[in-house]
CSV table of C-alpha atoms in Angstrom, one decimal:
chain,number,residue,atom,x,y,z
Q,1,MET,CA,104.9,110.1,97.1
Q,2,ARG,CA,107.5,111.4,94.4
Q,3,LEU,CA,109.6,107.9,94.1
Q,4,GLU,CA,112.1,107.1,91.5
Q,5,GLY,CA,110.8,103.0,91.6
Q,6,LYS,CA,114.5,102.4,90.5
Q,7,SER,CA,114.4,99.6,93.4
Q,8,LEU,CA,113.0,99.2,96.9
Q,9,LYS,CA,116.8,99.5,97.5
Q,10,SER,CA,117.6,102.4,95.6
Q,11,ASP,CA,114.5,104.6,97.4
Q,12,PHE,CA,115.1,103.3,100.8
Q,13,LEU,CA,119.1,104.7,100.5
Q,14,ARG,CA,117.7,108.0,99.0
Q,15,PHE,CA,115.4,108.0,101.8
Q,16,ILE,CA,117.6,107.1,105.5
Q,17,ILE,CA,120.6,109.1,104.2
Q,18,PRO,CA,119.1,112.9,104.1
Q,19,SER,CA,117.4,111.1,106.5
Q,20,ILE,CA,120.8,110.4,109.0
Q,21,ILE,CA,122.7,113.4,107.8
Q,22,ALA,CA,119.8,115.3,108.9
Q,23,GLN,CA,119.7,113.7,112.5
Q,24,TRP,CA,123.4,114.9,112.4
Q,25,VAL,CA,123.1,118.5,112.4
Q,26,PHE,CA,120.3,118.7,114.5
Q,27,SER,CA,122.6,116.9,117.1
Q,28,LEU,CA,125.4,118.8,115.9
Q,29,TYR,CA,123.0,122.6,116.6
Q,30,THR,CA,124.0,121.7,120.3
Q,31,MET,CA,127.6,120.3,120.5
Q,32,VAL,CA,128.7,124.0,117.7
Q,33,ASP,CA,126.8,125.4,121.2
Q,34,GLY,CA,129.0,123.0,123.5
Q,35,ILE,CA,133.0,123.5,122.1
Q,36,PHE,CA,132.5,127.5,121.6
Q,37,VAL,CA,131.4,127.9,125.1
Q,38,ALA,CA,133.7,125.5,126.5
Q,39,ARG,CA,136.6,127.1,124.1
Q,40,GLY,CA,135.8,131.0,124.6
Q,41,VAL,CA,134.0,130.4,128.5
Q,42,SER,CA,134.8,128.1,130.2
Q,43,GLU,CA,134.5,124.1,131.7
Q,44,VAL,CA,132.0,125.6,134.2
Q,45,ALA,CA,130.2,127.4,131.3
Q,46,LEU,CA,130.0,124.0,128.9
Q,47,THR,CA,128.3,122.7,132.2
Q,48,ALA,CA,125.5,125.1,132.0
Q,49,VAL,CA,124.8,124.2,128.4
Q,50,ASN,CA,124.8,120.1,128.9
Q,51,ILE,CA,122.3,121.1,132.7
Q,52,SER,CA,120.2,122.8,129.9
Q,53,MET,CA,120.1,119.7,127.7
Q,54,PRO,CA,116.7,118.8,129.4
Q,55,PHE,CA,115.0,121.5,128.2
Q,56,THR,CA,115.6,122.0,124.7
Q,57,THR,CA,115.2,117.9,124.5
Q,58,GLY,CA,112.1,118.5,125.2
Q,59,LEU,CA,111.1,120.8,123.0
Q,60,PHE,CA,112.5,118.5,120.4
Q,61,SER,CA,111.0,115.6,121.8
Q,62,ILE,CA,107.3,117.4,121.1
Q,63,SER,CA,108.8,118.3,117.8
Q,64,ILE,CA,109.3,114.2,117.0
Q,65,LEU,CA,106.4,113.7,118.5
Q,66,PHE,CA,103.9,115.8,116.0
Q,67,ALA,CA,106.6,115.2,113.3
Q,68,VAL,CA,106.6,111.1,113.0
Q,69,GLY,CA,102.5,111.1,113.7
Q,70,ASN,CA,101.9,113.2,111.3
Q,71,SER,CA,104.0,112.0,109.1
Q,72,THR,CA,103.4,108.0,108.9
Q,73,ILE,CA,98.8,109.9,108.8
Q,74,VAL,CA,100.2,111.9,105.7
Q,75,ALA,CA,102.2,109.3,104.1
Q,76,ILE,CA,99.2,106.6,104.9
Q,77,LEU,CA,96.8,109.0,103.5
Q,78,LEU,CA,98.6,109.9,100.3
Q,79,GLY,CA,99.8,106.3,99.6
Q,80,GLN,CA,95.7,105.8,100.4
Q,81,GLY,CA,94.9,108.5,97.2
Q,82,GLU,CA,93.4,110.9,100.5
Q,83,LYS,CA,95.6,114.2,98.6
Q,84,GLU,CA,93.1,116.8,100.0
Q,85,ARG,CA,92.6,115.2,103.8
Q,86,ALA,CA,96.5,114.8,104.4
Q,87,ASN,CA,96.9,118.9,103.8
Q,88,GLU,CA,94.5,119.2,106.5
Q,89,VAL,CA,95.7,117.1,108.7
Q,90,PHE,CA,99.4,118.4,107.6
Q,91,THR,CA,97.6,122.3,108.3
Q,92,GLN,CA,96.7,121.6,111.4
Q,93,ASN,CA,99.8,119.8,113.0
Q,94,VAL,CA,101.5,122.9,112.4
Q,95,VAL,CA,98.9,125.3,114.1
Q,96,LEU,CA,99.0,123.2,117.2
Q,97,LEU,CA,102.0,123.2,116.9
Q,98,CYS,CA,102.0,127.1,117.2
Q,99,THR,CA,99.6,127.4,119.9
Q,100,LEU,CA,102.1,124.9,122.5
Q,101,SER,CA,105.0,126.6,121.5
Q,102,VAL,CA,103.7,129.9,122.8
Q,103,LEU,CA,102.7,128.6,126.3
Q,104,ILE,CA,105.5,126.5,127.2
Q,105,THR,CA,107.7,130.0,126.5
Q,106,ILE,CA,105.6,132.2,128.6
Q,107,LEU,CA,105.6,129.1,131.6
Q,108,VAL,CA,109.6,128.9,131.2
Q,109,ILE,CA,110.2,132.8,131.2
Q,110,VAL,CA,108.2,133.6,134.1
Q,111,PHE,CA,109.7,130.1,135.9
Q,112,LEU,CA,113.1,130.6,134.4
Q,113,GLU,CA,114.9,131.2,137.9
Q,114,PRO,CA,113.2,128.1,139.3
Q,115,PHE,CA,113.0,125.5,136.1
Q,116,ALA,CA,116.6,126.8,136.3
Q,117,ARG,CA,117.4,125.1,139.9
Q,118,PHE,CA,115.1,122.1,139.3
Q,119,LEU,CA,117.4,121.0,136.1
Q,120,GLY,CA,120.2,120.7,137.9
Q,121,ALA,CA,122.0,124.2,138.2
Q,122,THR,CA,124.4,124.9,140.9
Q,123,ASP,CA,125.1,128.3,142.6
Q,124,ASN,CA,128.0,128.2,140.0
Q,125,ILE,CA,126.3,127.1,137.5
Q,126,LEU,CA,123.1,129.0,137.9
Q,127,SER,CA,123.9,132.0,136.0
Q,128,TYR,CA,125.0,130.2,132.6
Q,129,ALA,CA,121.7,128.1,133.0
Q,130,LYS,CA,119.7,130.9,133.2
Q,131,THR,CA,120.9,133.1,130.6
Q,132,TYR,CA,120.8,129.8,127.9
Q,133,ILE,CA,117.2,128.7,128.6
Q,134,GLY,CA,116.2,132.1,128.9
Q,135,THR,CA,117.5,133.3,125.6
Q,136,ILE,CA,116.6,130.1,123.9
Q,137,ALA,CA,112.7,130.2,125.5
Q,138,PRO,CA,111.8,133.2,122.7
Q,139,PHE,CA,112.7,130.8,120.0
Q,140,SER,CA,110.5,127.8,120.8
Q,141,MET,CA,108.0,127.9,118.0
Q,142,VAL,CA,110.9,127.5,115.4
Q,143,TYR,CA,112.6,124.4,117.8
Q,144,ILE,CA,109.5,122.8,117.0
Q,145,LEU,CA,108.9,123.4,113.4
Q,146,SER,CA,111.4,123.1,112.7
Q,147,TYR,CA,111.8,119.1,112.7
Q,148,SER,CA,108.2,118.7,112.2
Q,149,PHE,CA,108.8,120.3,109.1
Q,150,GLU,CA,111.7,118.7,107.6
Q,151,THR,CA,110.2,115.4,108.4
Q,152,LEU,CA,107.0,116.5,105.8
Q,153,ILE,CA,108.9,117.7,103.5
Q,154,LYS,CA,111.1,113.9,103.5
Q,155,THR,CA,107.4,112.2,103.7
Q,156,ASP,CA,107.1,114.8,99.9
Q,157,GLY,CA,109.2,112.6,98.7
Q,158,TYR,CA,112.3,115.3,98.8
Q,159,PRO,CA,114.7,114.4,101.3
Q,160,LYS,CA,117.9,115.8,100.0
Q,161,LEU,CA,116.0,118.6,100.3
Q,162,ALA,CA,115.6,118.6,103.6
Q,163,THR,CA,119.4,117.6,104.3
Q,164,ILE,CA,120.5,120.9,102.4
Q,165,TYR,CA,117.8,122.8,104.0
Q,166,VAL,CA,118.7,122.1,107.8
Q,167,THR,CA,122.9,121.6,106.5
Q,168,SER,CA,122.5,125.5,105.9
Q,169,GLY,CA,121.0,125.6,109.1
Q,170,SER,CA,123.9,124.4,110.3
Q,171,VAL,CA,126.5,125.7,108.9
Q,172,LEU,CA,124.8,129.5,109.9
Q,173,ASN,CA,125.3,128.3,113.1
Q,174,CYS,CA,128.9,127.7,113.3
Q,175,ILE,CA,129.6,131.2,111.5
Q,176,LEU,CA,127.8,132.7,114.1
Q,177,ASP,CA,128.4,131.0,117.0
Q,178,TYR,CA,132.8,131.9,116.2
Q,179,ILE,CA,131.3,135.6,115.6
Q,180,LEU,CA,128.6,135.7,118.9
Q,181,VAL,CA,131.1,133.3,121.4
Q,182,MET,CA,134.7,133.9,120.1
Q,183,VAL,CA,135.2,137.0,117.9
Q,184,LEU,CA,132.6,139.4,119.9
Q,185,HIS,CA,133.1,137.5,123.5
Q,186,LYS,CA,129.2,137.3,123.7
Q,187,GLY,CA,129.5,133.7,126.1
Q,188,VAL,CA,126.5,132.1,126.7
Q,189,TRP,CA,123.7,133.9,125.5
Q,190,GLY,CA,125.8,134.2,121.9
Q,191,ALA,CA,125.8,131.2,121.5
Q,192,ALA,CA,122.2,130.2,122.5
Q,193,PHE,CA,120.9,133.6,120.5
Q,194,ALA,CA,123.2,131.7,117.3
Q,195,THR,CA,121.6,128.8,117.8
Q,196,GLY,CA,118.3,130.4,117.7
Q,197,ILE,CA,118.8,132.5,114.9
Q,198,SER,CA,120.2,129.8,112.9
Q,199,GLN,CA,116.4,127.4,113.2
Q,200,ALA,CA,114.4,130.5,112.9
Q,201,ALA,CA,115.9,130.8,109.2
Q,202,VAL,CA,116.0,127.1,109.0
Q,203,ILE,CA,112.5,128.1,109.4
Q,204,LEU,CA,112.2,130.6,106.3
Q,205,LEU,CA,113.1,127.7,103.7
Q,206,TYR,CA,111.4,125.2,104.3
Q,207,LEU,CA,107.9,127.8,104.2
Q,208,TRP,CA,109.5,128.4,101.1
Q,209,HIS,CA,109.1,124.9,99.9
Q,210,PHE,CA,105.4,124.3,101.1
Q,211,LEU,CA,104.5,127.4,99.3
Q,212,GLY,CA,105.7,127.4,96.3
Q,213,PRO,CA,104.5,125.0,92.8
Q,214,LYS,CA,107.0,121.9,93.5
Q,215,GLY,CA,105.0,120.9,97.1
Q,216,THR,CA,102.4,117.9,97.2
Q,217,ILE,CA,101.6,119.1,101.0
Q,218,ARG,CA,99.9,122.4,101.3
Q,219,PHE,CA,98.7,124.4,103.6
Q,220,SER,CA,95.4,124.5,103.1
Q,221,LYS,CA,91.1,125.6,104.9
Q,222,PHE,CA,91.0,122.8,108.2
Q,223,HIS,CA,88.4,122.3,110.5
Q,224,LEU,CA,89.5,120.9,114.3
Q,225,MET,CA,90.3,117.0,113.2
Q,226,PRO,CA,90.9,115.6,117.7
Q,227,SER,CA,90.2,112.1,116.4
Q,228,GLU,CA,93.4,112.9,114.2
Q,229,ILE,CA,95.2,114.5,117.2
Q,230,TRP,CA,95.1,111.6,119.5
Q,231,ARG,CA,96.1,108.9,116.2
Q,232,GLN,CA,99.6,111.2,115.5
Q,233,ILE,CA,100.1,111.4,119.6
Q,234,ARG,CA,100.0,107.7,119.0
Q,235,ASN,CA,102.3,107.3,116.4
Q,236,GLY,CA,104.5,109.6,117.6
Q,237,MET,CA,105.1,108.9,121.1
Q,238,SER,CA,106.9,106.3,120.6
Q,239,SER,CA,109.8,108.7,118.7
Q,240,GLY,CA,108.6,111.5,121.1
Q,241,VAL,CA,109.7,109.5,124.3
Q,242,THR,CA,112.9,108.3,123.0
Q,243,GLU,CA,113.9,111.9,122.6
Q,244,PHE,CA,111.9,112.9,125.4
Q,245,SER,CA,113.4,110.5,127.6
Q,246,SER,CA,117.1,111.0,126.5
Q,247,GLY,CA,116.3,114.1,128.3
Q,248,ILE,CA,115.4,112.9,131.5
Q,249,ILE,CA,118.7,110.4,131.5
Q,250,ILE,CA,120.1,113.6,131.2
Q,251,PHE,CA,118.6,114.6,134.5
Q,252,PHE,CA,119.6,111.9,136.2
Q,253,PHE,CA,122.8,111.1,134.8
Q,254,ASN,CA,123.9,114.7,136.3
Q,255,GLN,CA,122.2,114.4,140.0
Q,256,ALA,CA,123.6,111.2,140.5
Q,257,ILE,CA,127.3,112.3,139.2
Q,258,LEU,CA,127.4,114.7,141.5
Q,259,LYS,CA,126.2,113.2,144.4
Q,260,TYR,CA,128.4,110.1,143.5
Q,261,ILE,CA,131.3,111.2,141.7
Q,262,GLY,CA,131.8,115.5,141.9
Q,263,GLU,CA,130.7,118.2,139.4
Q,264,TYR,CA,134.4,118.1,137.4
Q,265,ALA,CA,132.7,114.3,136.6
Q,266,LEU,CA,130.0,116.4,134.9
Q,267,VAL,CA,131.8,117.5,132.1
Q,268,SER,CA,132.9,114.3,131.1
Q,269,TYR,CA,129.6,113.2,131.1
Q,270,THR,CA,128.7,116.5,128.6
Q,271,ILE,CA,130.7,114.9,126.3
Q,272,ILE,CA,129.8,111.4,126.3
Q,273,SER,CA,126.6,112.8,125.8
Q,274,TYR,CA,126.4,114.4,122.7
Q,275,VAL,CA,128.3,111.1,121.5
Q,276,ASN,CA,126.0,109.5,123.1
Q,277,THR,CA,123.3,111.4,121.1
Q,278,ILE,CA,125.3,111.7,117.8
Q,279,VAL,CA,125.3,107.9,117.5
Q,280,VAL,CA,121.7,107.5,118.6
Q,281,MET,CA,120.0,110.4,116.3
Q,282,SER,CA,121.9,108.5,113.6
Q,283,MET,CA,119.9,105.2,114.3
Q,284,ALA,CA,116.7,107.6,114.5
Q,285,GLY,CA,117.7,108.3,111.2
Q,286,ILE,CA,117.4,105.0,109.6
Q,287,ALA,CA,114.1,105.0,110.9
Q,288,GLN,CA,112.8,108.1,110.3
Q,289,GLY,CA,114.4,107.8,107.0
Q,290,SER,CA,112.6,104.6,106.5
Q,291,GLN,CA,109.5,105.3,108.1
Q,292,PRO,CA,107.4,107.5,105.3
Q,293,LEU,CA,107.9,104.0,102.8
Q,294,ILE,CA,107.0,102.4,105.4
Q,295,SER,CA,104.4,103.9,105.7
Q,296,TYR,CA,103.4,104.6,102.5
Q,297,TYR,CA,103.1,100.2,101.2
Q,298,TYR,CA,101.6,100.1,104.5
Q,299,GLY,CA,98.9,102.0,103.1
Q,300,LYS,CA,98.4,100.3,99.3
Q,301,ASN,CA,98.9,96.8,102.0
Q,302,GLU,CA,102.0,96.0,99.7
Q,303,PRO,CA,103.8,93.7,103.3
Q,304,GLY,CA,106.2,92.6,101.1
Q,305,LYS,CA,108.5,95.6,100.3
Q,306,TYR,CA,107.5,97.0,103.9
Q,307,LYS,CA,109.1,94.2,105.6
Q,308,LYS,CA,111.9,93.8,102.6
Q,309,LEU,CA,111.6,98.0,104.3
Q,310,LEU,CA,112.5,96.9,108.0
Q,311,LYS,CA,115.3,93.6,106.8
Q,312,TYR,CA,117.3,96.7,105.5
Q,313,GLY,CA,117.3,99.0,108.7
Q,314,ILE,CA,118.1,96.4,110.5
Q,315,THR,CA,121.3,96.0,108.8
Q,316,ALA,CA,122.5,99.4,107.8
Q,317,ALA,CA,121.6,100.0,112.4
Q,318,LEU,CA,124.3,96.9,112.2
Q,319,VAL,CA,127.0,97.9,110.2
Q,320,GLY,CA,126.5,101.5,111.8
Q,321,SER,CA,126.8,100.4,115.0
Q,322,VAL,CA,129.9,99.3,114.9
Q,323,GLY,CA,131.1,101.5,113.0
Q,324,ALA,CA,130.4,103.8,115.8
Q,325,VAL,CA,132.3,101.6,118.4
Q,326,VAL,CA,135.7,101.4,116.3
Q,327,VAL,CA,135.4,105.0,115.0
Q,328,CYS,CA,135.0,106.0,119.3
Q,329,TYR,CA,137.3,103.8,120.4
Q,330,MET,CA,140.2,104.9,118.8
Q,331,GLY,CA,139.8,108.3,118.6
Q,332,ALA,CA,138.4,109.0,121.9
Q,333,GLY,CA,141.1,111.4,123.6
Q,334,GLY,CA,140.5,113.7,119.4
Q,335,ILE,CA,136.9,113.5,120.6
Q,336,VAL,CA,138.0,114.6,124.4
Q,337,ARG,CA,139.7,117.4,122.5
Q,338,LEU,CA,138.0,119.1,121.2
Q,339,PHE,CA,135.8,119.7,124.2
Q,340,LEU,CA,138.4,120.3,126.4
Q,341,LYS,CA,142.4,122.4,126.8
Q,342,GLU,CA,145.6,120.7,127.1
Q,343,SER,CA,145.9,122.4,130.2
Q,344,GLU,CA,143.7,120.1,131.6
Q,345,ALA,CA,145.0,116.8,131.2
Q,346,SER,CA,144.0,114.5,134.7
Q,347,LEU,CA,140.2,114.9,133.6
Q,348,ILE,CA,141.3,114.3,129.3
Q,349,LYS,CA,142.6,111.3,130.9
Q,350,TYR,CA,139.6,110.4,133.0
Q,351,SER,CA,136.7,111.4,130.4
Q,352,VAL,CA,139.0,108.9,127.1
Q,353,ARG,CA,139.0,106.3,130.4
Q,354,VAL,CA,134.8,106.4,131.0
Q,355,PHE,CA,133.8,107.7,127.2
Q,356,ARG,CA,135.6,104.1,126.2
Q,357,ILE,CA,132.5,101.5,128.8
Q,358,PHE,CA,130.2,103.7,127.8
Q,359,ILE,CA,130.4,103.7,124.1
Q,360,LEU,CA,129.8,100.4,124.2
Q,361,SER,CA,126.4,100.0,124.1
Q,362,PHE,CA,125.7,101.5,120.7
Q,363,LEU,CA,126.6,97.7,120.2
Q,364,ILE,CA,122.7,96.8,120.6
Q,365,ALA,CA,121.3,100.2,120.2
Q,366,GLY,CA,120.9,100.4,117.0
Q,367,LEU,CA,118.7,97.2,116.6
Q,368,ASN,CA,116.2,98.5,120.0
Q,369,VAL,CA,115.9,101.6,118.1
Q,370,VAL,CA,114.9,101.0,114.5
Q,371,LEU,CA,112.5,98.2,115.8
Q,372,GLY,CA,110.6,100.8,117.3
Q,373,GLY,CA,110.9,102.7,114.3
Q,374,TYR,CA,109.2,100.2,111.7
Q,375,PHE,CA,106.6,99.5,114.5
Q,376,THR,CA,105.5,103.2,114.5
Q,377,SER,CA,105.6,103.1,110.9
Q,378,VAL,CA,103.2,100.2,110.8
Q,379,GLU,CA,100.9,101.8,113.4
Q,380,ARG,CA,101.4,99.3,116.1
Q,381,ALA,CA,101.7,102.1,118.5
Q,382,GLY,CA,101.6,99.9,122.1
Q,383,PHE,CA,104.7,98.0,120.8
Q,384,ALA,CA,106.5,101.3,119.6
Q,385,THR,CA,106.2,102.6,122.7
Q,386,MET,CA,107.0,99.7,125.3
Q,387,ILE,CA,110.7,100.2,123.0
Q,388,SER,CA,111.1,103.4,123.4
Q,389,LEU,CA,110.5,103.9,126.9
Q,390,THR,CA,112.1,100.8,128.3
Q,391,ARG,CA,115.3,101.3,125.5
Q,392,SER,CA,115.5,105.4,126.2
Q,393,LEU,CA,113.9,105.2,130.4
Q,394,VAL,CA,113.0,102.3,132.1
Q,395,ALA,CA,116.2,100.1,131.5
Q,396,LEU,CA,118.0,102.8,132.1
Q,397,VAL,CA,117.2,103.9,135.6
Q,398,ILE,CA,117.0,100.7,136.9
Q,399,SER,CA,120.4,99.7,135.1
Q,400,LEU,CA,121.7,103.3,137.8
Q,401,VAL,CA,120.1,102.2,140.8
Q,402,PHE,CA,121.1,99.0,141.1
Q,403,LEU,CA,124.6,99.7,139.4
Q,404,THR,CA,125.7,103.1,141.7
Q,405,ALA,CA,124.1,100.7,144.4
Q,406,VAL,CA,126.2,97.8,144.2
Q,407,PHE,CA,129.0,98.9,142.5
Q,408,GLY,CA,129.4,102.9,143.5
Q,409,GLY,CA,129.0,106.6,141.6
Q,410,GLU,CA,132.1,104.7,138.8
Q,411,ALA,CA,129.6,101.9,138.3
Q,412,ILE,CA,127.7,104.8,136.4
Q,413,TRP,CA,129.6,105.0,133.3
Q,414,CYS,CA,128.4,100.8,132.5
Q,415,THR,CA,124.9,102.3,133.0
Q,416,GLY,CA,124.1,102.4,129.1
Q,417,ASP,CA,125.5,99.2,128.1
Q,418,CYS,CA,123.4,97.5,131.4
Q,419,GLY,CA,119.9,99.4,130.4
Q,420,GLU,CA,120.6,98.2,126.2
Q,421,LEU,CA,121.2,94.9,127.2
Q,422,LEU,CA,117.7,95.0,128.6
Q,423,CYS,CA,116.3,96.6,126.5
Q,424,GLY,CA,117.6,94.5,123.6
Q,425,ALA,CA,116.0,91.6,125.5
Q,426,GLY,CA,112.9,93.0,125.8
Q,427,THR,CA,112.2,94.1,122.5
Q,428,GLY,CA,113.8,91.0,121.1
Q,429,ALA,CA,110.5,89.1,123.7
Q,430,LEU,CA,108.2,91.9,121.9
Q,431,SER,CA,108.9,90.9,118.6
Q,432,VAL,CA,108.4,87.2,119.9
Q,433,VAL,CA,104.3,88.0,120.9
Q,434,GLN,CA,103.9,90.0,117.6
Q,435,GLU,CA,105.3,87.3,115.8
Q,436,LYS,CA,102.8,85.1,117.5
Q,437,ARG,CA,99.9,87.0,117.3
Q,438,LYS,CA,100.6,86.8,113.1
Q,439,MET,CA,100.7,83.0,113.8
Q,440,ILE,CA,97.4,83.1,115.7
Q,441,LYS,CA,95.6,85.5,113.6
Q,442,TYR,CA,96.6,83.4,110.7
Q,443,PHE,CA,95.3,80.0,111.9
Q,444,ASN,CA,92.5,80.7,113.9
Q,445,TRP,CA,91.5,82.0,110.6
Q,446,LYS,CA,92.6,78.7,108.2
Q,447,TYR,CA,90.3,76.9,111.4
Q,448,LEU,CA,87.4,78.8,110.5
Q,449,HIS,CA,87.4,78.3,106.9
Q,450,ILE,CA,87.9,74.5,106.8
C-alpha cells in the first residue's frame, strides 16, 4: 500500500478526509436532485424523489457491501505481500457486480409500477415516482460500480485522486440538474438522468486509473473463488446492512408519517433524511477511510497501530457529531429553505421544529458507526453486523413502533434519538464482551503454559 510514512496520524488524516468528502458527494447526488425538483417542479415531486430513495439506497448498499468487503480482503492481501491474488479478488468482484446490476435493471423495469406502489407511491405521487425510478434503473451498473471503484482507489493508496474523481461527478450532476430541470424543464426525468450520466462519467475516470500506469491494483485473469466471494460478503455485511437498512427505515418512516400525520409531513421528513444521510455518511467516511489502514496493519499483525487508529476514529467521530448538531441546530431555517419556498411559511416552521428534535441523534450515531467499521476492518464480521443491524434497523423499528403507540404520531420525530441510544447501549455491551473474550483467551493461554 502506498503510505507516506510521516506518522500514523498523518496517514489517518490523509485517508479519512478524502473519504469523508467522497461520502458527502455521494450523499449530495440525491439531495441536489431533491433541491432542483422542489424548486423546479413541486413539493409533490420532491416527495416522489423521497419515495424512490429506498431504491437508490439499495443500489448504494450493494455497492458498499461488496466495496468494503473487497477492499478489506485486498488490503489484507497487500499487507501480506500477495499482490497477484489481490488483483484476482478485485477483478472477480467487478465481474460479479456487473452481472448483478444487469439482473436488477431488468427486474425493476419489468415490475416498475408494482415496485413504485410497494415503496409507498400514492396516486398523487405515482407518475413522478415511476419516472424517477425508471430513469435511474438503466444506470444501476454505474451506481453499483462507482463506490466500489472509489473505495479500491483509496486502498490502492490514492485517496486524494478518489476525491477529485467523485467531486468532479458531483459538479457535473449539479450542472446537468440545472440545465435539464431549471432551463429545459425536463422535471423529475431530468434530475434522474443527470445523476445517472454523472455517475457514468466518473466510472470512466476510475477505469483510467486502474488501466493506467500508476495503479497497483489491476485487472487480471481469475478463476472463480466462491470462498472469497463469501468472505467479502461477510466482511462487508456490516456496512451494507447500514446503508440498506437506511432505505428500509425511510420506507417505514414514510408509511408511518402517511398513517399518523399526513402527506405534507413527508416533505419535512425528506429534508431530515437528506441531512441525516450526510451526517451518518460523514461518520461512515471516518470508518471506511481508516478501514484500509486498519486492515493493512491487521494483515501485518501490528495491533498497536490498528488500535491507535481506532482511537483516532472515535475522537474524530465525537468531534464531528457535536459539530453537526451545532451547525444543524443553528442553521435549521436556512437548510429547510433550500427546499421550500417562502410561500410555504407554515410548513417551513413545522419542518424547522421537527428537524431540531431529530438531529440530537447525531450525538451518538458517530460512535456506533465507527465501532462497527473497526470490527469489519479486523474481520470481526459478526460483531460488526450486529452493531450495524441494531443501529440502522432493529433499534429504530422498536423505537418507531413503541413511541407512536404510546405517544402518537408526533413522537415519530424522536425515533432517531431513541434508536441511537438503544444501539449505543448495545454497542457498549458488545465491546465489553469482545474485551472479556480477549482476557479469557489470555488467561487460558497463560495457565496452560505455567
